[in-house]
Coordinates of C-alpha atoms and ligand atoms in Angstrom, one line a residue:
M1 CA -31.7 13.2 -28.7
N2 CA -32.9 15.9 -26.3
K3 CA -36.5 14.7 -26.4
I4 CA -38.4 11.7 -25.2
T5 CA -41.7 10.4 -26.4
I6 CA -44.0 8.6 -24.0
K7 CA -46.9 6.5 -25.0
G8 CA -49.5 7.2 -22.3
G9 CA -52.1 5.0 -20.7
L10 CA -49.9 2.0 -19.8
T11 CA -49.7 0.8 -16.3
I12 CA -46.4 0.8 -14.3
N13 CA -46.0 -2.7 -12.8
G14 CA -43.1 -4.7 -11.6
E15 CA -39.8 -4.5 -9.6
I16 CA -36.7 -2.4 -9.9
F17 CA -33.6 -1.6 -7.8
S18 CA -33.1 2.0 -6.7
S19 CA -29.8 3.8 -7.5
G20 CA -27.4 5.6 -5.3
A21 CA -28.5 9.1 -4.1
K22 CA -27.5 12.1 -6.2
N23 CA -27.6 14.4 -3.2
A24 CA -25.4 12.1 -1.1
V25 CA -22.8 11.2 -3.7
L26 CA -22.1 14.8 -4.6
P27 CA -20.9 15.9 -1.2
I28 CA -19.2 12.6 -0.6
L29 CA -17.2 13.1 -3.9
A30 CA -16.3 16.6 -2.7
A31 CA -15.2 15.2 0.7
T32 CA -12.6 13.0 -0.9
L33 CA -10.6 16.2 -1.3
L34 CA -10.0 16.2 2.5
A35 CA -7.4 13.4 2.4
P36 CA -4.6 12.0 0.4
G37 CA -4.7 8.4 -0.8
D38 CA -7.4 6.2 -2.5
C39 CA -11.1 6.6 -1.5
K40 CA -13.4 3.9 -2.9
I41 CA -16.9 5.1 -3.4
T42 CA -19.5 2.5 -4.4
N43 CA -23.2 2.6 -5.5
V44 CA -22.4 5.7 -7.5
P45 CA -25.3 6.5 -9.8
H46 CA -24.5 7.2 -13.5
L47 CA -25.7 10.8 -13.6
H48 CA -24.6 14.0 -15.4
D49 CA -24.1 15.7 -12.1
V50 CA -21.8 13.0 -11.0
T51 CA -19.8 13.3 -14.2
T52 CA -19.6 17.1 -13.7
M53 CA -18.3 16.6 -10.1
N54 CA -15.8 14.0 -11.3
Q55 CA -14.5 16.4 -14.0
L56 CA -14.2 19.1 -11.5
L57 CA -12.0 16.9 -9.2
I58 CA -9.9 15.8 -12.2
Q59 CA -9.3 19.5 -13.2
M60 CA -8.0 20.1 -9.7
G61 CA -5.5 17.2 -10.0
A62 CA -7.4 14.2 -8.7
R63 CA -7.0 10.8 -10.3
L64 CA -10.1 8.8 -10.9
T65 CA -10.5 5.1 -11.8
Y66 CA -13.9 3.6 -12.6
D67 CA -14.8 0.0 -12.1
Q68 CA -17.7 -1.9 -13.8
H69 CA -19.8 -2.1 -10.6
K70 CA -20.6 1.5 -10.0
G71 CA -17.5 2.1 -8.0
I72 CA -14.9 4.9 -8.3
L73 CA -11.5 5.0 -6.9
I74 CA -10.5 8.7 -6.2
N75 CA -7.1 9.8 -5.3
C76 CA -6.7 13.4 -4.1
S77 CA -3.0 13.2 -3.1
D78 CA -1.9 15.8 -5.7
I79 CA -4.4 18.6 -5.9
T80 CA -2.6 21.3 -7.8
K81 CA -5.4 23.7 -8.7
P82 CA -7.9 24.3 -5.9
E83 CA -10.4 26.0 -8.1
A84 CA -14.0 25.5 -9.4
P85 CA -14.4 27.6 -12.6
Y86 CA -17.6 29.4 -13.7
E87 CA -18.2 27.0 -16.6
T88 CA -18.6 24.1 -14.1
V89 CA -20.4 25.8 -11.3
K90 CA -23.0 27.3 -13.7
T91 CA -24.0 23.8 -14.9
M92 CA -24.1 22.4 -11.4
R93 CA -24.6 24.5 -8.3
A94 CA -23.5 21.6 -6.0
S95 CA -20.0 22.4 -7.2
I96 CA -20.0 24.9 -4.3
L97 CA -19.4 21.8 -2.1
V98 CA -15.7 21.8 -2.9
L99 CA -15.3 25.1 -1.1
G100 CA -15.3 23.8 2.5
P101 CA -12.9 20.8 1.8
L102 CA -10.4 22.9 -0.2
V103 CA -10.1 25.7 2.4
A104 CA -9.9 23.1 5.2
R105 CA -7.1 21.0 3.7
F106 CA -5.2 23.5 1.5
G107 CA -5.9 26.8 3.1
Q108 CA -7.1 28.2 -0.2
A109 CA -9.9 28.0 -2.8
K110 CA -11.2 29.9 -5.7
V111 CA -14.8 28.9 -6.5
S112 CA -17.2 30.6 -8.8
L113 CA -20.4 32.1 -7.3
P114 CA -23.3 29.9 -8.5
G115 CA -25.7 32.8 -9.2
G116 CA -29.4 32.1 -9.6
C117 CA -31.0 29.1 -11.2
A118 CA -34.3 28.2 -12.8
I119 CA -36.0 27.4 -9.5
G120 CA -34.9 30.5 -7.5
A121 CA -32.1 32.8 -6.3
R122 CA -30.3 30.2 -4.2
P123 CA -27.6 32.3 -2.6
V124 CA -24.6 30.9 -0.8
D125 CA -24.2 33.6 1.9
I126 CA -24.6 31.1 4.7
H127 CA -21.8 28.9 3.4
I128 CA -19.5 32.0 3.3
A129 CA -20.6 33.3 6.7
G130 CA -19.8 29.9 8.3
L131 CA -16.3 29.7 6.8
K132 CA -15.6 33.3 7.8
A133 CA -16.7 32.5 11.4
M134 CA -14.1 29.8 11.3
G135 CA -11.4 32.3 10.4
A136 CA -11.3 32.0 6.6
H137 CA -10.5 35.2 4.8
I138 CA -13.0 35.5 2.1
E139 CA -13.3 38.0 -0.7
V140 CA -16.0 38.0 -3.4
R141 CA -14.9 39.7 -6.6
D142 CA -15.2 39.2 -10.3
G143 CA -17.9 36.5 -9.8
Y144 CA -15.6 34.4 -7.7
I145 CA -15.2 33.5 -4.0
Y146 CA -11.5 33.7 -3.0
A147 CA -11.0 32.0 0.3
S148 CA -7.7 31.6 2.3
C149 CA -6.6 30.8 5.8
D150 CA -3.7 29.3 7.8
R151 CA -5.9 26.7 9.6
L152 CA -9.6 27.0 10.2
K153 CA -10.6 27.4 13.8
G154 CA -13.7 25.8 15.3
N155 CA -16.5 28.1 16.3
R156 CA -20.2 28.1 17.2
I157 CA -22.1 28.6 13.9
V158 CA -25.8 29.3 14.0
M159 CA -27.2 28.9 10.5
D160 CA -29.6 31.6 9.5
K161 CA -31.7 29.1 7.5
V162 CA -31.7 25.4 7.3
T163 CA -29.5 24.7 4.2
V164 CA -28.4 21.3 3.1
T165 CA -25.3 22.0 1.1
G166 CA -24.5 24.9 3.5
T167 CA -24.5 22.4 6.4
E168 CA -22.4 20.0 4.4
N169 CA -19.8 22.6 3.5
I170 CA -19.3 23.7 7.1
L171 CA -19.4 20.1 8.3
M172 CA -16.6 19.1 5.9
A173 CA -14.6 22.2 6.7
A174 CA -14.9 21.6 10.5
T175 CA -13.4 18.1 10.3
L176 CA -9.9 19.6 9.8
A177 CA -10.3 22.8 11.8
Q178 CA -8.5 23.4 15.1
G179 CA -10.8 22.7 18.0
E180 CA -14.5 22.3 18.3
T181 CA -17.2 23.5 15.8
V182 CA -20.8 23.5 16.8
I183 CA -23.3 23.9 13.9
E184 CA -26.7 25.0 15.1
N185 CA -29.9 24.9 13.0
A186 CA -28.1 22.3 10.9
A187 CA -29.9 20.4 8.1
I188 CA -31.0 17.0 9.2
E189 CA -31.5 15.4 5.8
P190 CA -30.4 11.8 5.5
E191 CA -27.8 12.8 2.9
V192 CA -26.1 14.9 5.6
V193 CA -26.0 11.8 7.7
D194 CA -24.5 9.7 4.9
L195 CA -21.8 12.4 4.4
A196 CA -21.1 12.3 8.2
R197 CA -20.8 8.5 8.0
F198 CA -18.1 8.8 5.3
L199 CA -16.3 11.6 7.1
T200 CA -16.3 9.5 10.4
A201 CA -14.9 6.6 8.5
M202 CA -12.1 8.9 7.3
G203 CA -11.3 9.6 10.9
A204 CA -13.5 12.7 11.6
K205 CA -15.0 13.3 15.1
I206 CA -18.6 14.1 14.6
E207 CA -21.6 14.0 16.9
G208 CA -25.2 14.8 16.3
A209 CA -25.4 14.4 12.5
G210 CA -29.1 13.9 11.7
T211 CA -30.1 16.4 14.5
S212 CA -30.1 20.2 14.3
K213 CA -26.9 20.5 16.4
I214 CA -23.8 18.9 15.0
T215 CA -20.6 19.0 17.0
V216 CA -17.3 18.4 15.2
T217 CA -13.9 18.1 17.0
G218 CA -11.3 18.9 14.4
V219 CA -8.4 16.5 13.7
D220 CA -5.0 17.1 12.1
T221 CA -5.5 14.8 9.2
L222 CA -8.0 12.4 7.7
K223 CA -7.4 9.2 5.8
A224 CA -8.8 7.9 2.6
T225 CA -11.4 5.2 3.0
A226 CA -14.3 3.3 1.3
H227 CA -18.0 4.1 1.4
Q228 CA -21.2 2.9 -0.1
V229 CA -23.6 5.7 -1.1
M230 CA -27.2 5.5 0.4
P231 CA -30.2 4.8 -1.9
D232 CA -31.9 7.8 -3.6
R233 CA -35.1 8.6 -1.7
I234 CA -36.2 11.1 -4.3
E235 CA -35.8 8.5 -7.1
I236 CA -37.7 6.0 -5.0
G237 CA -40.4 8.5 -4.4
T238 CA -40.7 9.4 -8.1
F239 CA -41.1 5.7 -9.1
L240 CA -43.7 5.2 -6.4
V241 CA -45.7 8.1 -7.9
A242 CA -45.2 6.6 -11.4
A243 CA -47.0 3.5 -10.2
A244 CA -49.6 5.5 -8.3
I245 CA -50.4 7.8 -11.2
T246 CA -50.9 4.9 -13.6
G247 CA -52.9 2.7 -11.2
G248 CA -50.2 0.2 -11.0
A249 CA -48.1 -1.7 -8.5
I250 CA -44.3 -1.5 -7.9
K251 CA -41.7 -3.1 -5.6
I252 CA -38.4 -1.2 -5.3
H253 CA -35.4 -2.9 -3.8
N254 CA -32.7 -1.0 -1.9
N255 CA -35.1 1.0 0.1
C256 CA -34.4 4.1 2.2
H257 CA -36.6 2.8 5.1
G258 CA -37.7 5.6 7.4
E259 CA -36.4 8.4 5.3
L260 CA -39.4 8.9 3.0
D261 CA -42.2 8.9 5.6
A262 CA -43.8 12.3 4.6
V263 CA -44.0 11.1 1.0
I264 CA -45.4 7.7 2.0
D265 CA -48.0 9.3 4.2
K266 CA -49.2 11.5 1.3
L267 CA -49.3 8.5 -1.1
K268 CA -51.4 6.6 1.5
E269 CA -53.7 9.6 1.8
A270 CA -54.0 9.5 -2.0
G271 CA -55.2 5.9 -1.7
A272 CA -52.1 3.7 -2.1
D273 CA -51.3 0.6 -0.1
I274 CA -47.7 0.8 0.9
E275 CA -45.3 -1.6 2.7
S276 CA -41.9 -0.3 3.6
T277 CA -39.2 -2.6 5.0
P278 CA -35.4 -2.1 5.4
D279 CA -35.0 -4.1 2.1
Y280 CA -37.8 -2.9 -0.1
I281 CA -40.8 -0.7 -0.5
S282 CA -43.9 -1.7 -2.4
L283 CA -46.9 0.3 -3.5
D284 CA -50.3 -0.9 -4.9
M285 CA -52.7 1.5 -6.5
Q286 CA -54.4 -0.9 -8.8
G287 CA -57.9 0.0 -9.9
K288 CA -57.9 3.3 -8.0
R289 CA -58.0 7.0 -9.0
P290 CA -55.8 9.1 -6.7
R291 CA -57.5 11.2 -4.0
P292 CA -56.3 14.8 -3.9
V293 CA -53.6 15.5 -1.2
D294 CA -52.5 18.9 0.2
I295 CA -48.8 19.3 0.3
R296 CA -46.5 21.8 2.1
T297 CA -42.8 21.5 1.4
A298 CA -40.3 22.1 4.2
P299 CA -36.9 20.8 5.3
H300 CA -36.6 17.2 6.4
P301 CA -38.5 15.3 7.9
A302 CA -41.3 17.3 6.3
F303 CA -42.4 16.9 2.7
P304 CA -39.3 17.3 0.4
T305 CA -39.4 20.1 -2.2
D306 CA -37.7 17.7 -4.6
M307 CA -41.0 15.6 -4.6
Q308 CA -43.3 18.6 -5.1
A309 CA -43.5 18.6 -8.9
Q310 CA -44.2 14.9 -9.0
F311 CA -47.2 15.4 -6.7
C312 CA -48.5 18.2 -8.9
A313 CA -48.8 15.6 -11.7
L314 CA -50.5 13.1 -9.3
N315 CA -52.9 15.7 -8.0
A316 CA -53.6 16.8 -11.6
I317 CA -55.6 13.6 -12.2
A318 CA -57.0 13.3 -8.6
D319 CA -60.6 13.1 -7.7
G320 CA -61.0 16.7 -6.3
T321 CA -59.1 19.8 -5.4
S322 CA -55.7 20.1 -3.6
I323 CA -53.3 22.9 -2.6
I324 CA -49.6 22.6 -2.9
T325 CA -47.5 25.1 -1.0
E326 CA -43.8 25.5 -1.8
T327 CA -41.9 27.1 1.0
L328 CA -38.3 26.6 -0.1
F329 CA -37.8 27.9 -3.6
E330 CA -39.6 30.9 -5.0
N331 CA -39.9 29.8 -8.6
R332 CA -40.6 26.1 -8.4
F333 CA -43.9 25.9 -10.3
M334 CA -42.6 26.0 -13.8
H335 CA -43.9 22.6 -14.6
V336 CA -47.4 23.9 -14.0
E337 CA -47.7 25.8 -17.3
E338 CA -46.5 22.6 -19.1
L339 CA -48.9 20.4 -17.2
K340 CA -51.7 22.8 -18.2
R341 CA -50.8 22.1 -21.9
M342 CA -51.7 18.5 -21.1
G343 CA -55.1 19.5 -19.8
A344 CA -54.3 20.0 -16.1
N345 CA -56.4 22.6 -14.3
I346 CA -54.0 24.4 -12.0
K347 CA -53.8 28.0 -10.8
V348 CA -50.6 29.3 -9.2
E349 CA -51.0 32.1 -6.6
G350 CA -47.7 33.1 -5.1
H351 CA -46.3 30.1 -3.3
Q352 CA -49.3 28.0 -3.8
A353 CA -50.7 25.9 -6.7
I354 CA -54.4 25.1 -6.5
I355 CA -55.1 22.0 -8.4
Q356 CA -58.5 20.9 -9.6
G357 CA -58.1 17.3 -10.6
V358 CA -59.3 16.3 -14.1
Q359 CA -60.4 12.8 -15.1
Q360 CA -57.7 12.4 -17.8
L361 CA -54.7 14.3 -19.1
S362 CA -54.0 14.3 -22.8
G363 CA -50.6 13.9 -24.5
A364 CA -48.9 17.0 -25.8
P365 CA -45.5 18.4 -26.6
V366 CA -44.1 19.9 -23.4
T367 CA -40.7 21.3 -22.3
A368 CA -38.7 20.5 -19.2
T369 CA -37.3 23.4 -17.2
D370 CA -35.4 21.8 -14.4
L371 CA -34.7 18.3 -13.0
R372 CA -37.8 17.6 -10.9
A373 CA -40.1 19.5 -13.4
S374 CA -38.9 17.1 -16.1
A375 CA -39.8 14.1 -13.8
S376 CA -43.3 15.5 -13.3
L377 CA -43.8 15.8 -17.1
V378 CA -42.7 12.2 -17.6
L379 CA -45.1 11.1 -14.9
A380 CA -48.0 13.1 -16.5
G381 CA -47.1 11.6 -19.9
L382 CA -47.3 8.1 -18.4
A383 CA -50.9 8.7 -17.3
A384 CA -52.0 10.8 -20.2
N385 CA -54.1 9.7 -23.2
G386 CA -52.0 9.5 -26.3
S387 CA -48.4 10.5 -26.8
T388 CA -46.4 13.1 -24.9
E389 CA -43.1 14.6 -26.1
V390 CA -40.9 16.0 -23.4
H391 CA -38.3 18.4 -24.8
D392 CA -35.1 19.5 -23.1
I393 CA -35.1 16.2 -21.4
H394 CA -31.4 16.5 -20.6
Y395 CA -32.4 17.9 -17.2
I396 CA -33.6 14.4 -16.2
D397 CA -30.2 12.9 -16.7
R398 CA -28.8 15.1 -14.0
G399 CA -30.7 13.2 -11.3
Y400 CA -32.3 10.0 -12.6
E401 CA -30.1 7.1 -13.6
A402 CA -31.4 5.2 -16.7
I403 CA -34.9 6.5 -16.2
E404 CA -36.4 5.4 -19.5
E405 CA -34.8 1.9 -19.2
K406 CA -36.2 1.5 -15.7
L407 CA -39.7 2.7 -16.7
N408 CA -39.7 0.6 -19.9
Q409 CA -38.8 -2.4 -17.7
L410 CA -41.9 -1.6 -15.7
G411 CA -44.2 -1.6 -18.7
A412 CA -43.9 1.9 -20.1
Q413 CA -43.1 2.7 -23.7
I414 CA -40.6 5.6 -23.8
L415 CA -38.4 6.4 -26.7
R416 CA -35.5 8.9 -26.7
G417 CA -34.7 10.9 -29.7
Ligands
UD1_1 C1 -30.2 20.9 -1.6 C2 -30.5 19.8 -2.6 C3 -31.7 20.1 -3.5 C4 -32.9 20.3 -2.6 C5 -32.6 21.4 -1.5 C6 -33.7 21.5 -0.5 C7 -28.2 19.0 -3.0 C8 -27.1 18.8 -3.9 N1 -29.3 19.7 -3.4 O1 -30.0 22.1 -2.3 O2 -31.9 18.9 -4.3 O3 -34.0 20.8 -3.4 O4 -31.4 21.0 -0.8 O5 -34.0 20.3 0.1 O6 -28.2 18.4 -1.9 N2 -30.2 29.6 1.2 C9 -29.8 30.8 1.5 N3 -28.5 31.0 1.7 C10 -27.5 30.0 1.6 C11 -28.0 28.7 1.3 C12 -29.4 28.5 1.1 O7 -30.6 31.8 1.6 O8 -26.3 30.3 1.7 C13 -31.7 29.3 1.0 C14 -32.0 28.8 -0.4 O9 -32.2 29.9 -1.3 C15 -33.3 28.1 -0.2 C16 -33.1 27.4 1.2 O10 -32.1 28.2 1.8 O11 -34.4 28.9 -0.1 C17 -32.8 26.0 1.2 O12 -31.8 25.7 0.3 P1 -30.6 24.7 0.5 O13 -31.0 23.7 1.5 O14 -29.3 25.4 0.7 O15 -30.6 24.0 -0.9 P2 -29.3 23.3 -1.6 O16 -28.4 22.8 -0.5 O17 -28.8 24.2 -2.7

């Protein structure tokens, strides 16, 4: 079952609803650790990473109840084991997000170091430095981060680099710290803002979320509350590319209006007609071959690294040459070798991929190496001539809810197994 087969050459056409955002729901689930009582989280996507985070919370002592409408009731009143073991963290780096909430509420945490992953080294030194600046005593030994403190104290924290989960960890920790915390050079990704909305509804005092300076005035306690997770802008972007790469047309309900502008601009440059409203986004690329577009990934609001692999696939069949520059992760071109197996003409030089578009890709057996790489191979398979088998497809279930059902509903022919 770890393989999908895609019949290429069919056009993606029709309407779908987007799912809740993976990168928003993971920190929000971690944030439920900050308060006793029942939190109700809705629009939760059915993803492997969500299951992993839920299991982690359950291992710590949380009680979870699922409803039939993508809702979860989470009760963190009795956390008995504030730990994230290696087995969990190694399968999902975002497990590190429990560190800040655990230290803030319980004054202790034991969280495995994530180590490297397929797309790069991905250290967590900035998370650790931030918590230390707030008075946490932190020791790293035997592959674990051991953190303890009486109560965290607010401080001014200048982040060395813009880090999304680093900002989220410190933001969550600061909500229960004594006094004021100022996070400078904070990530401004929409998912940080969604987390801040949830924390604010829990009673946190936060100003500036969505800007590079976030100010948090610590409170003594937070209360459990309800929250609806924002739509997944990367899922939306991926489906827009699916329609663009097959010369189709798509309308996606539950839009993330204003949060995908860099991607929309590049799709327009590639030749697509796009309409974005608060309710939906539509793309029309019928009868057109994509024009090549140069991409440079960078933190929000610039072009997201999580859309880079998908645009490699789009550029692979574009009418001309393009350059994709990856500035965030050092090893995020693993899909390129697989796309080449399908006839793509791509050369990687350091942080850049130089893509000479070909008229037509051809179906081939390929292997996914990470989440977004697997999406790019599926997109390439949709556009290719003949049949494409994508092996190790389990990566895609980490971040795309029911992807083959959604694509099949739009006219694709994808079979798992
Ligand atoms: C998050 C997203 C991921 C996305 C990435 C960049 C989640 C769950 N994941 O990952 O989908 O690809 O943002 O938009 O939200 N860094 C350090 N030290 C640290 C932390 C980060 O050097 O302590 C570096 C990283 O190696 C990387 C850069 O900072 O080069 C940005 O990474 P970061 O924003 O932290 O990525 P994640 O939060 O892990």
